[in-house]
JSON list of C-alpha atoms in Angstrom, two decimals:
[
{"chain": "A", "resi": 1, "resn": "ASP", "atom": "CA", "xyz": [12.52, 2.42, -31.49]},
{"chain": "A", "resi": 2, "resn": "THR", "atom": "CA", "xyz": [11.57, 3.12, -27.91]},
{"chain": "A", "resi": 3, "resn": "ALA", "atom": "CA", "xyz": [7.88, 2.39, -27.34]},
{"chain": "A", "resi": 4, "resn": "VAL", "atom": "CA", "xyz": [7.37, 4.54, -24.22]},
{"chain": "A", "resi": 5, "resn": "SER", "atom": "CA", "xyz": [9.94, 7.27, -23.72]},
{"chain": "A", "resi": 6, "resn": "GLN", "atom": "CA", "xyz": [10.34, 9.64, -20.79]},
{"chain": "A", "resi": 7, "resn": "THR", "atom": "CA", "xyz": [12.47, 12.73, -20.40]},
{"chain": "A", "resi": 8, "resn": "PRO", "atom": "CA", "xyz": [14.54, 13.52, -18.51]},
{"chain": "A", "resi": 9, "resn": "LYS", "atom": "CA", "xyz": [16.03, 10.28, -17.19]},
{"chain": "A", "resi": 10, "resn": "TYR", "atom": "CA", "xyz": [17.45, 12.04, -14.15]},
{"chain": "A", "resi": 11, "resn": "LEU", "atom": "CA", "xyz": [16.21, 15.22, -12.48]},
{"chain": "A", "resi": 12, "resn": "VAL", "atom": "CA", "xyz": [17.95, 16.85, -9.52]},
{"chain": "A", "resi": 13, "resn": "THR", "atom": "CA", "xyz": [16.38, 19.99, -8.12]},
{"chain": "A", "resi": 14, "resn": "GLN", "atom": "CA", "xyz": [15.93, 21.98, -4.95]},
{"chain": "A", "resi": 15, "resn": "MET", "atom": "CA", "xyz": [12.93, 22.16, -2.68]},
{"chain": "A", "resi": 16, "resn": "GLY", "atom": "CA", "xyz": [10.33, 24.67, -3.77]},
{"chain": "A", "resi": 17, "resn": "ASN", "atom": "CA", "xyz": [11.11, 24.45, -7.47]},
{"chain": "A", "resi": 18, "resn": "ASP", "atom": "CA", "xyz": [8.61, 23.52, -10.19]},
{"chain": "A", "resi": 19, "resn": "LYS", "atom": "CA", "xyz": [9.53, 20.79, -12.67]},
{"chain": "A", "resi": 20, "resn": "SER", "atom": "CA", "xyz": [7.98, 18.77, -15.48]},
{"chain": "A", "resi": 21, "resn": "ILE", "atom": "CA", "xyz": [8.47, 15.24, -16.78]},
{"chain": "A", "resi": 22, "resn": "LYS", "atom": "CA", "xyz": [7.45, 14.38, -20.33]},
{"chain": "A", "resi": 23, "resn": "CYS", "atom": "CA", "xyz": [6.22, 11.08, -21.71]},
{"chain": "A", "resi": 24, "resn": "GLU", "atom": "CA", "xyz": [5.48, 9.93, -25.23]},
{"chain": "A", "resi": 25, "resn": "GLN", "atom": "CA", "xyz": [4.36, 6.57, -26.58]},
{"chain": "A", "resi": 26, "resn": "ASN", "atom": "CA", "xyz": [4.46, 5.40, -30.20]},
{"chain": "A", "resi": 27, "resn": "LEU", "atom": "CA", "xyz": [2.41, 2.22, -29.69]},
{"chain": "A", "resi": 28, "resn": "GLY", "atom": "CA", "xyz": [-0.87, 3.78, -30.76]},
{"chain": "A", "resi": 29, "resn": "HIS", "atom": "CA", "xyz": [-2.34, 3.16, -27.30]},
{"chain": "A", "resi": 30, "resn": "ASP", "atom": "CA", "xyz": [-5.17, 5.31, -26.05]},
{"chain": "A", "resi": 31, "resn": "THR", "atom": "CA", "xyz": [-4.52, 5.03, -22.30]},
{"chain": "A", "resi": 32, "resn": "MET", "atom": "CA", "xyz": [-1.51, 6.39, -20.42]},
{"chain": "A", "resi": 33, "resn": "TYR", "atom": "CA", "xyz": [-0.49, 6.30, -16.78]},
{"chain": "A", "resi": 34, "resn": "TRP", "atom": "CA", "xyz": [1.87, 7.78, -14.22]},
{"chain": "A", "resi": 35, "resn": "TYR", "atom": "CA", "xyz": [3.20, 5.48, -11.51]},
{"chain": "A", "resi": 36, "resn": "LYS", "atom": "CA", "xyz": [5.51, 6.38, -8.61]},
{"chain": "A", "resi": 37, "resn": "GLN", "atom": "CA", "xyz": [8.12, 3.98, -7.23]},
{"chain": "A", "resi": 38, "resn": "ASP", "atom": "CA", "xyz": [9.29, 4.99, -3.78]},
{"chain": "A", "resi": 39, "resn": "SER", "atom": "CA", "xyz": [12.52, 4.14, -1.96]},
{"chain": "A", "resi": 40, "resn": "LYS", "atom": "CA", "xyz": [11.07, 0.80, -0.84]},
{"chain": "A", "resi": 41, "resn": "LYS", "atom": "CA", "xyz": [10.43, -0.07, -4.49]},
{"chain": "A", "resi": 42, "resn": "PHE", "atom": "CA", "xyz": [6.65, -0.08, -4.20]},
{"chain": "A", "resi": 43, "resn": "LEU", "atom": "CA", "xyz": [4.92, 1.04, -7.39]},
{"chain": "A", "resi": 44, "resn": "LYS", "atom": "CA", "xyz": [1.70, 3.01, -6.96]},
{"chain": "A", "resi": 45, "resn": "ILE", "atom": "CA", "xyz": [-0.58, 4.51, -9.56]},
{"chain": "A", "resi": 46, "resn": "MET", "atom": "CA", "xyz": [-1.00, 8.26, -9.60]},
{"chain": "A", "resi": 47, "resn": "PHE", "atom": "CA", "xyz": [-3.01, 9.13, -12.71]},
{"chain": "A", "resi": 48, "resn": "SER", "atom": "CA", "xyz": [-4.45, 7.64, -15.87]},
{"chain": "A", "resi": 49, "resn": "TYR", "atom": "CA", "xyz": [-5.74, 9.27, -19.03]},
{"chain": "A", "resi": 50, "resn": "ASN", "atom": "CA", "xyz": [-7.85, 7.65, -21.74]},
{"chain": "A", "resi": 51, "resn": "ASN", "atom": "CA", "xyz": [-8.03, 9.64, -24.99]},
{"chain": "A", "resi": 52, "resn": "LYS", "atom": "CA", "xyz": [-6.99, 12.79, -23.15]},
{"chain": "A", "resi": 53, "resn": "GLU", "atom": "CA", "xyz": [-9.63, 12.30, -20.44]},
{"chain": "A", "resi": 54, "resn": "LEU", "atom": "CA", "xyz": [-8.57, 11.83, -16.81]},
{"chain": "A", "resi": 55, "resn": "ILE", "atom": "CA", "xyz": [-10.00, 8.50, -15.62]},
{"chain": "A", "resi": 56, "resn": "ILE", "atom": "CA", "xyz": [-7.89, 7.63, -12.58]},
{"chain": "A", "resi": 57, "resn": "ASN", "atom": "CA", "xyz": [-6.83, 10.23, -10.04]},
{"chain": "A", "resi": 58, "resn": "GLU", "atom": "CA", "xyz": [-5.45, 8.66, -6.88]},
{"chain": "A", "resi": 59, "resn": "THR", "atom": "CA", "xyz": [-4.85, 10.45, -3.61]},
{"chain": "A", "resi": 60, "resn": "VAL", "atom": "CA", "xyz": [-2.03, 12.64, -4.81]},
{"chain": "A", "resi": 61, "resn": "PRO", "atom": "CA", "xyz": [-1.19, 16.17, -3.58]},
{"chain": "A", "resi": 62, "resn": "ASN", "atom": "CA", "xyz": [-2.62, 18.79, -5.90]},
{"chain": "A", "resi": 63, "resn": "ARG", "atom": "CA", "xyz": [0.94, 20.01, -6.48]},
{"chain": "A", "resi": 64, "resn": "PHE", "atom": "CA", "xyz": [1.01, 17.20, -9.05]},
{"chain": "A", "resi": 65, "resn": "SER", "atom": "CA", "xyz": [-0.83, 18.03, -12.25]},
{"chain": "A", "resi": 66, "resn": "PRO", "atom": "CA", "xyz": [-0.92, 15.73, -15.28]},
{"chain": "A", "resi": 67, "resn": "LYS", "atom": "CA", "xyz": [-1.56, 17.07, -18.76]},
{"chain": "A", "resi": 68, "resn": "SER", "atom": "CA", "xyz": [-2.37, 15.13, -21.90]},
{"chain": "A", "resi": 69, "resn": "PRO", "atom": "CA", "xyz": [-2.19, 17.26, -25.06]},
{"chain": "A", "resi": 70, "resn": "ASP", "atom": "CA", "xyz": [-3.02, 14.22, -27.19]},
{"chain": "A", "resi": 71, "resn": "LYS", "atom": "CA", "xyz": [-3.38, 10.49, -26.64]},
{"chain": "A", "resi": 72, "resn": "ALA", "atom": "CA", "xyz": [0.32, 9.87, -27.38]},
{"chain": "A", "resi": 73, "resn": "HIS", "atom": "CA", "xyz": [1.61, 12.26, -24.73]},
{"chain": "A", "resi": 74, "resn": "LEU", "atom": "CA", "xyz": [1.18, 12.52, -20.98]},
{"chain": "A", "resi": 75, "resn": "ASN", "atom": "CA", "xyz": [3.22, 15.04, -19.02]},
{"chain": "A", "resi": 76, "resn": "LEU", "atom": "CA", "xyz": [3.55, 15.45, -15.27]},
{"chain": "A", "resi": 77, "resn": "HIS", "atom": "CA", "xyz": [4.08, 18.86, -13.73]},
{"chain": "A", "resi": 78, "resn": "ILE", "atom": "CA", "xyz": [5.07, 19.17, -10.09]},
{"chain": "A", "resi": 79, "resn": "ASN", "atom": "CA", "xyz": [4.85, 22.46, -8.21]},
{"chain": "A", "resi": 80, "resn": "SER", "atom": "CA", "xyz": [6.69, 23.43, -5.02]},
{"chain": "A", "resi": 81, "resn": "LEU", "atom": "CA", "xyz": [8.77, 20.27, -4.87]},
{"chain": "A", "resi": 82, "resn": "GLU", "atom": "CA", "xyz": [9.32, 18.66, -1.46]},
{"chain": "A", "resi": 83, "resn": "LEU", "atom": "CA", "xyz": [11.92, 16.21, -0.19]},
{"chain": "A", "resi": 84, "resn": "GLY", "atom": "CA", "xyz": [9.30, 13.46, -0.06]},
{"chain": "A", "resi": 85, "resn": "ASP", "atom": "CA", "xyz": [8.71, 13.76, -3.79]},
{"chain": "A", "resi": 86, "resn": "SER", "atom": "CA", "xyz": [12.06, 12.08, -4.43]},
{"chain": "A", "resi": 87, "resn": "ALA", "atom": "CA", "xyz": [11.28, 8.83, -6.23]},
{"chain": "A", "resi": 88, "resn": "VAL", "atom": "CA", "xyz": [11.32, 7.20, -9.63]},
{"chain": "A", "resi": 89, "resn": "TYR", "atom": "CA", "xyz": [8.35, 8.18, -11.78]},
{"chain": "A", "resi": 90, "resn": "PHE", "atom": "CA", "xyz": [7.24, 5.77, -14.49]},
{"chain": "A", "resi": 91, "resn": "CYS", "atom": "CA", "xyz": [5.03, 6.46, -17.44]},
{"chain": "A", "resi": 92, "resn": "ALA", "atom": "CA", "xyz": [3.09, 3.57, -18.99]},
{"chain": "A", "resi": 93, "resn": "SER", "atom": "CA", "xyz": [0.51, 2.93, -21.68]},
{"chain": "A", "resi": 94, "resn": "SER", "atom": "CA", "xyz": [-2.04, 0.28, -22.63]},
{"chain": "A", "resi": 95, "resn": "GLN", "atom": "CA", "xyz": [-4.85, -0.17, -25.10]},
{"chain": "A", "resi": 96, "resn": "TYR", "atom": "CA", "xyz": [-8.58, -0.22, -24.49]},
{"chain": "A", "resi": 97, "resn": "ARG", "atom": "CA", "xyz": [-9.89, -3.20, -26.46]},
{"chain": "A", "resi": 98, "resn": "ASP", "atom": "CA", "xyz": [-12.79, -5.60, -26.44]},
{"chain": "A", "resi": 99, "resn": "ARG", "atom": "CA", "xyz": [-14.79, -3.22, -24.25]},
{"chain": "A", "resi": 100, "resn": "GLY", "atom": "CA", "xyz": [-12.13, -3.07, -21.58]},
{"chain": "A", "resi": 101, "resn": "TRP", "atom": "CA", "xyz": [-8.50, -3.25, -20.57]},
{"chain": "A", "resi": 102, "resn": "GLY", "atom": "CA", "xyz": [-8.77, -6.80, -19.23]},
{"chain": "A", "resi": 103, "resn": "ASN", "atom": "CA", "xyz": [-6.39, -8.34, -21.74]},
{"chain": "A", "resi": 104, "resn": "SER", "atom": "CA", "xyz": [-4.11, -5.38, -22.30]},
{"chain": "A", "resi": 105, "resn": "PRO", "atom": "CA", "xyz": [-0.68, -5.44, -20.63]},
{"chain": "A", "resi": 106, "resn": "LEU", "atom": "CA", "xyz": [0.99, -2.23, -19.57]},
{"chain": "A", "resi": 107, "resn": "HIS", "atom": "CA", "xyz": [4.09, -1.00, -21.38]},
{"chain": "A", "resi": 108, "resn": "PHE", "atom": "CA", "xyz": [6.42, 1.04, -19.20]},
{"chain": "A", "resi": 109, "resn": "GLY", "atom": "CA", "xyz": [9.02, 3.69, -19.90]},
{"chain": "A", "resi": 110, "resn": "ASN", "atom": "CA", "xyz": [12.46, 3.52, -18.25]},
{"chain": "A", "resi": 111, "resn": "GLY", "atom": "CA", "xyz": [11.56, 5.95, -15.51]},
{"chain": "A", "resi": 112, "resn": "THR", "atom": "CA", "xyz": [12.64, 9.40, -14.35]},
{"chain": "A", "resi": 113, "resn": "ARG", "atom": "CA", "xyz": [14.66, 9.47, -11.14]},
{"chain": "A", "resi": 114, "resn": "LEU", "atom": "CA", "xyz": [13.72, 12.66, -9.31]},
{"chain": "A", "resi": 115, "resn": "THR", "atom": "CA", "xyz": [15.95, 13.82, -6.46]},
{"chain": "A", "resi": 116, "resn": "VAL", "atom": "CA", "xyz": [14.86, 16.80, -4.40]},
{"chain": "A", "resi": 117, "resn": "THR", "atom": "CA", "xyz": [17.56, 18.38, -2.23]},
{"chain": "B", "resi": 1, "resn": "LYS", "atom": "CA", "xyz": [-8.29, -2.44, 0.04]},
{"chain": "B", "resi": 2, "resn": "GLN", "atom": "CA", "xyz": [-6.36, -4.74, -2.27]},
{"chain": "B", "resi": 3, "resn": "GLU", "atom": "CA", "xyz": [-2.95, -5.86, -1.02]},
{"chain": "B", "resi": 4, "resn": "VAL", "atom": "CA", "xyz": [-0.45, -7.89, -3.01]},
{"chain": "B", "resi": 5, "resn": "THR", "atom": "CA", "xyz": [2.28, -9.92, -1.33]},
{"chain": "B", "resi": 6, "resn": "GLN", "atom": "CA", "xyz": [5.20, -11.65, -2.99]},
{"chain": "B", "resi": 7, "resn": "ILE", "atom": "CA", "xyz": [7.23, -14.46, -1.48]},
{"chain": "B", "resi": 8, "resn": "PRO", "atom": "CA", "xyz": [10.16, -14.85, -1.27]},
{"chain": "B", "resi": 9, "resn": "ALA", "atom": "CA", "xyz": [11.53, -11.31, -1.18]},
{"chain": "B", "resi": 10, "resn": "ALA", "atom": "CA", "xyz": [14.82, -12.57, -2.62]},
{"chain": "B", "resi": 11, "resn": "LEU", "atom": "CA", "xyz": [16.02, -15.79, -4.17]},
{"chain": "B", "resi": 12, "resn": "SER", "atom": "CA", "xyz": [19.44, -17.01, -5.26]},
{"chain": "B", "resi": 13, "resn": "VAL", "atom": "CA", "xyz": [19.71, -20.20, -7.31]},
{"chain": "B", "resi": 14, "resn": "PRO", "atom": "CA", "xyz": [22.35, -21.94, -9.44]},
{"chain": "B", "resi": 15, "resn": "GLU", "atom": "CA", "xyz": [21.94, -21.87, -13.18]},
{"chain": "B", "resi": 16, "resn": "GLY", "atom": "CA", "xyz": [19.68, -24.57, -14.58]},
{"chain": "B", "resi": 17, "resn": "GLU", "atom": "CA", "xyz": [17.32, -24.82, -11.65]},
{"chain": "B", "resi": 18, "resn": "ASN", "atom": "CA", "xyz": [13.56, -24.64, -12.02]},
{"chain": "B", "resi": 19, "resn": "LEU", "atom": "CA", "xyz": [12.02, -22.12, -9.65]},
{"chain": "B", "resi": 20, "resn": "VAL", "atom": "CA", "xyz": [8.69, -20.79, -8.45]},
{"chain": "B", "resi": 21, "resn": "LEU", "atom": "CA", "xyz": [7.81, -17.26, -7.42]},
{"chain": "B", "resi": 22, "resn": "ASN", "atom": "CA", "xyz": [4.66, -16.71, -5.40]},
{"chain": "B", "resi": 23, "resn": "CYS", "atom": "CA", "xyz": [2.12, -13.91, -5.39]},
{"chain": "B", "resi": 24, "resn": "SER", "atom": "CA", "xyz": [-0.98, -13.56, -3.23]},
{"chain": "B", "resi": 25, "resn": "PHE", "atom": "CA", "xyz": [-3.73, -10.94, -3.22]},
{"chain": "B", "resi": 26, "resn": "THR", "atom": "CA", "xyz": [-6.43, -10.17, -0.68]},
{"chain": "B", "resi": 27, "resn": "ASP", "atom": "CA", "xyz": [-9.43, -9.33, -2.91]},
{"chain": "B", "resi": 28, "resn": "SER", "atom": "CA", "xyz": [-10.35, -11.97, -5.48]},
{"chain": "B", "resi": 29, "resn": "ALA", "atom": "CA", "xyz": [-12.42, -9.49, -7.53]},
{"chain": "B", "resi": 30, "resn": "ILE", "atom": "CA", "xyz": [-9.64, -8.83, -10.01]},
{"chain": "B", "resi": 31, "resn": "TYR", "atom": "CA", "xyz": [-9.79, -8.33, -13.76]},
{"chain": "B", "resi": 32, "resn": "ASN", "atom": "CA", "xyz": [-6.36, -9.61, -14.60]},
{"chain": "B", "resi": 33, "resn": "LEU", "atom": "CA", "xyz": [-3.00, -10.42, -13.07]},
{"chain": "B", "resi": 34, "resn": "GLN", "atom": "CA", "xyz": [0.24, -9.36, -14.70]},
{"chain": "B", "resi": 35, "resn": "TRP", "atom": "CA", "xyz": [3.81, -10.44, -14.13]},
{"chain": "B", "resi": 36, "resn": "PHE", "atom": "CA", "xyz": [6.60, -8.01, -14.92]},
{"chain": "B", "resi": 37, "resn": "ARG", "atom": "CA", "xyz": [10.36, -8.05, -14.89]},
{"chain": "B", "resi": 38, "resn": "GLN", "atom": "CA", "xyz": [12.39, -5.02, -13.80]},
{"chain": "B", "resi": 39, "resn": "ASP", "atom": "CA", "xyz": [16.10, -4.70, -14.49]},
{"chain": "B", "resi": 40, "resn": "PRO", "atom": "CA", "xyz": [18.20, -2.21, -12.47]},
{"chain": "B", "resi": 41, "resn": "GLY", "atom": "CA", "xyz": [17.75, 1.33, -13.74]},
{"chain": "B", "resi": 42, "resn": "LYS", "atom": "CA", "xyz": [15.18, 0.23, -16.27]},
{"chain": "B", "resi": 43, "resn": "GLY", "atom": "CA", "xyz": [11.45, 0.19, -16.65]},
{"chain": "B", "resi": 44, "resn": "LEU", "atom": "CA", "xyz": [9.18, -2.80, -16.32]},
{"chain": "B", "resi": 45, "resn": "THR", "atom": "CA", "xyz": [8.81, -5.40, -19.04]},
{"chain": "B", "resi": 46, "resn": "SER", "atom": "CA", "xyz": [5.53, -7.25, -19.27]},
{"chain": "B", "resi": 47, "resn": "LEU", "atom": "CA", "xyz": [6.04, -11.02, -19.11]},
{"chain": "B", "resi": 48, "resn": "LEU", "atom": "CA", "xyz": [2.60, -12.56, -18.84]},
{"chain": "B", "resi": 49, "resn": "LEU", "atom": "CA", "xyz": [-0.98, -11.41, -18.41]},
{"chain": "B", "resi": 50, "resn": "ILE", "atom": "CA", "xyz": [-3.65, -13.76, -17.11]},
{"chain": "B", "resi": 51, "resn": "GLN", "atom": "CA", "xyz": [-7.24, -12.63, -17.49]},
{"chain": "B", "resi": 52, "resn": "SER", "atom": "CA", "xyz": [-9.59, -13.34, -14.62]},
{"chain": "B", "resi": 53, "resn": "SER", "atom": "CA", "xyz": [-11.33, -16.09, -16.62]},
{"chain": "B", "resi": 54, "resn": "GLN", "atom": "CA", "xyz": [-8.06, -17.90, -17.35]},
{"chain": "B", "resi": 55, "resn": "ARG", "atom": "CA", "xyz": [-6.07, -20.36, -15.24]},
{"chain": "B", "resi": 56, "resn": "GLU", "atom": "CA", "xyz": [-2.62, -20.02, -16.76]},
{"chain": "B", "resi": 57, "resn": "GLN", "atom": "CA", "xyz": [-0.46, -18.48, -19.44]},
{"chain": "B", "resi": 58, "resn": "THR", "atom": "CA", "xyz": [2.82, -19.65, -20.93]},
{"chain": "B", "resi": 59, "resn": "SER", "atom": "CA", "xyz": [5.61, -17.87, -22.75]},
{"chain": "B", "resi": 60, "resn": "GLY", "atom": "CA", "xyz": [8.79, -19.78, -23.52]},
{"chain": "B", "resi": 61, "resn": "ARG", "atom": "CA", "xyz": [10.33, -20.94, -20.23]},
{"chain": "B", "resi": 62, "resn": "LEU", "atom": "CA", "xyz": [7.77, -19.00, -18.19]},
{"chain": "B", "resi": 63, "resn": "ASN", "atom": "CA", "xyz": [4.45, -20.31, -16.95]},
{"chain": "B", "resi": 64, "resn": "ALA", "atom": "CA", "xyz": [2.09, -18.34, -14.74]},
{"chain": "B", "resi": 65, "resn": "SER", "atom": "CA", "xyz": [-0.95, -19.76, -13.01]},
{"chain": "B", "resi": 66, "resn": "LEU", "atom": "CA", "xyz": [-3.89, -18.03, -11.39]},
{"chain": "B", "resi": 67, "resn": "ASP", "atom": "CA", "xyz": [-6.24, -19.29, -8.68]},
{"chain": "B", "resi": 68, "resn": "LYS", "atom": "CA", "xyz": [-8.66, -16.42, -8.09]},
{"chain": "B", "resi": 69, "resn": "SER", "atom": "CA", "xyz": [-10.66, -18.14, -5.37]},
{"chain": "B", "resi": 70, "resn": "SER", "atom": "CA", "xyz": [-7.62, -18.60, -3.17]},
{"chain": "B", "resi": 71, "resn": "GLY", "atom": "CA", "xyz": [-6.04, -15.30, -4.19]},
{"chain": "B", "resi": 72, "resn": "ARG", "atom": "CA", "xyz": [-2.82, -16.81, -5.52]},
{"chain": "B", "resi": 73, "resn": "SER", "atom": "CA", "xyz": [-0.60, -16.82, -8.56]},
{"chain": "B", "resi": 74, "resn": "THR", "atom": "CA", "xyz": [2.71, -18.51, -9.24]},
{"chain": "B", "resi": 75, "resn": "LEU", "atom": "CA", "xyz": [5.36, -17.78, -11.82]},
{"chain": "B", "resi": 76, "resn": "TYR", "atom": "CA", "xyz": [7.33, -20.85, -12.81]},
{"chain": "B", "resi": 77, "resn": "ILE", "atom": "CA", "xyz": [10.70, -20.35, -14.52]},
{"chain": "B", "resi": 78, "resn": "ALA", "atom": "CA", "xyz": [12.18, -23.44, -16.11]},
{"chain": "B", "resi": 79, "resn": "ALA", "atom": "CA", "xyz": [15.91, -24.03, -16.56]},
{"chain": "B", "resi": 80, "resn": "SER", "atom": "CA", "xyz": [16.93, -20.68, -15.11]},
{"chain": "B", "resi": 81, "resn": "GLN", "atom": "CA", "xyz": [19.75, -18.68, -16.72]},
{"chain": "B", "resi": 82, "resn": "PRO", "atom": "CA", "xyz": [21.96, -15.82, -15.43]},
{"chain": "B", "resi": 83, "resn": "GLY", "atom": "CA", "xyz": [20.07, -13.52, -17.80]},
{"chain": "B", "resi": 84, "resn": "ASP", "atom": "CA", "xyz": [16.92, -14.18, -15.78]},
{"chain": "B", "resi": 85, "resn": "SER", "atom": "CA", "xyz": [18.42, -12.23, -12.85]},
{"chain": "B", "resi": 86, "resn": "ALA", "atom": "CA", "xyz": [16.09, -9.30, -12.18]},
{"chain": "B", "resi": 87, "resn": "THR", "atom": "CA", "xyz": [13.25, -8.21, -9.91]},
{"chain": "B", "resi": 88, "resn": "TYR", "atom": "CA", "xyz": [9.96, -9.90, -10.69]},
{"chain": "B", "resi": 89, "resn": "LEU", "atom": "CA", "xyz": [6.80, -7.98, -9.92]},
{"chain": "B", "resi": 90, "resn": "CYS", "atom": "CA", "xyz": [3.25, -9.25, -9.66]},
{"chain": "B", "resi": 91, "resn": "ALA", "atom": "CA", "xyz": [0.33, -6.85, -10.13]},
{"chain": "B", "resi": 92, "resn": "VAL", "atom": "CA", "xyz": [-3.44, -7.23, -10.12]},
{"chain": "B", "resi": 93, "resn": "ALA", "atom": "CA", "xyz": [-5.84, -5.06, -12.08]},
{"chain": "B", "resi": 94, "resn": "GLU", "atom": "CA", "xyz": [-8.14, -3.77, -9.39]},
{"chain": "B", "resi": 95, "resn": "ARG", "atom": "CA", "xyz": [-10.91, -2.53, -11.60]},
{"chain": "B", "resi": 96, "resn": "GLU", "atom": "CA", "xyz": [-11.82, -2.79, -15.23]},
{"chain": "B", "resi": 97, "resn": "TYR", "atom": "CA", "xyz": [-12.06, 0.92, -15.83]},
{"chain": "B", "resi": 98, "resn": "GLY", "atom": "CA", "xyz": [-8.59, 2.16, -16.43]},
{"chain": "B", "resi": 99, "resn": "ASN", "atom": "CA", "xyz": [-6.58, -1.02, -15.85]},
{"chain": "B", "resi": 100, "resn": "LYS", "atom": "CA", "xyz": [-5.49, 0.23, -12.43]},
{"chain": "B", "resi": 101, "resn": "LEU", "atom": "CA", "xyz": [-2.73, -2.04, -11.15]},
{"chain": "B", "resi": 102, "resn": "VAL", "atom": "CA", "xyz": [-1.83, -2.80, -7.53]},
{"chain": "B", "resi": 103, "resn": "PHE", "atom": "CA", "xyz": [1.74, -4.07, -7.29]},
{"chain": "B", "resi": 104, "resn": "GLY", "atom": "CA", "xyz": [3.56, -6.36, -4.92]},
{"chain": "B", "resi": 105, "resn": "ALA", "atom": "CA", "xyz": [7.00, -5.43, -3.61]},
{"chain": "B", "resi": 106, "resn": "GLY", "atom": "CA", "xyz": [8.70, -7.90, -5.92]},
{"chain": "B", "resi": 107, "resn": "THR", "atom": "CA", "xyz": [11.06, -10.87, -5.71]},
{"chain": "B", "resi": 108, "resn": "ILE", "atom": "CA", "xyz": [14.73, -10.20, -6.41]},
{"chain": "B", "resi": 109, "resn": "LEU", "atom": "CA", "xyz": [16.08, -13.17, -8.34]},
{"chain": "B", "resi": 110, "resn": "ARG", "atom": "CA", "xyz": [19.75, -13.94, -8.79]},
{"chain": "B", "resi": 111, "resn": "VAL", "atom": "CA", "xyz": [20.79, -16.85, -10.97]},
{"chain": "B", "resi": 112, "resn": "LYS", "atom": "CA", "xyz": [24.41, -17.82, -10.45]},
{"chain": "B", "resi": 113, "resn": "SER", "atom": "CA", "xyz": [26.51, -19.23, -13.28]}
]
């Protein structure tokens, strides 16, 4: 069984469109993340939710809006897509334990490759 | 601002060799350091996590060390195999709240049979 699953795996769309990426984890974790991997392969955090509460919100255009309906799901909606949004988007999860995340590794999904034409 | 650098950017070795991947970070105030493996078209797989109070962690043929004061970590792979070919990423947890990771660019490893 896949621990962190993202859909779709590939997404090709035109500039100006609105699209969503869905993520679900079955690990029982209470913290979920969105990371972006650009063409140079650098991974950067975008958002993090803990028990449906937004706890990390990096400098990301407000066209990107995360939504967490419950602690097992974290979706990413992108409005008015631009060419520069083309990247691989990874969802991840970890568990808050022992009063922190210090000993909790991240578990990643397989990524969604977004191509904006 | 935390920056993570990995050296070398790419490495090609014959099967059976022991090898070392290097990671350095600019701010020693980290909460943990994590090593990941990424296969083409796949997500990241967690290999080892070293908490800030620890010096090293071992899993099978992998051993990772951490020297916070000098801002360095090494990943040692013993008796490398073709199946070890992948990109290896180092990341440091920049703050406790939220386990925010700052990643290096990775080392592309190729093990030749």
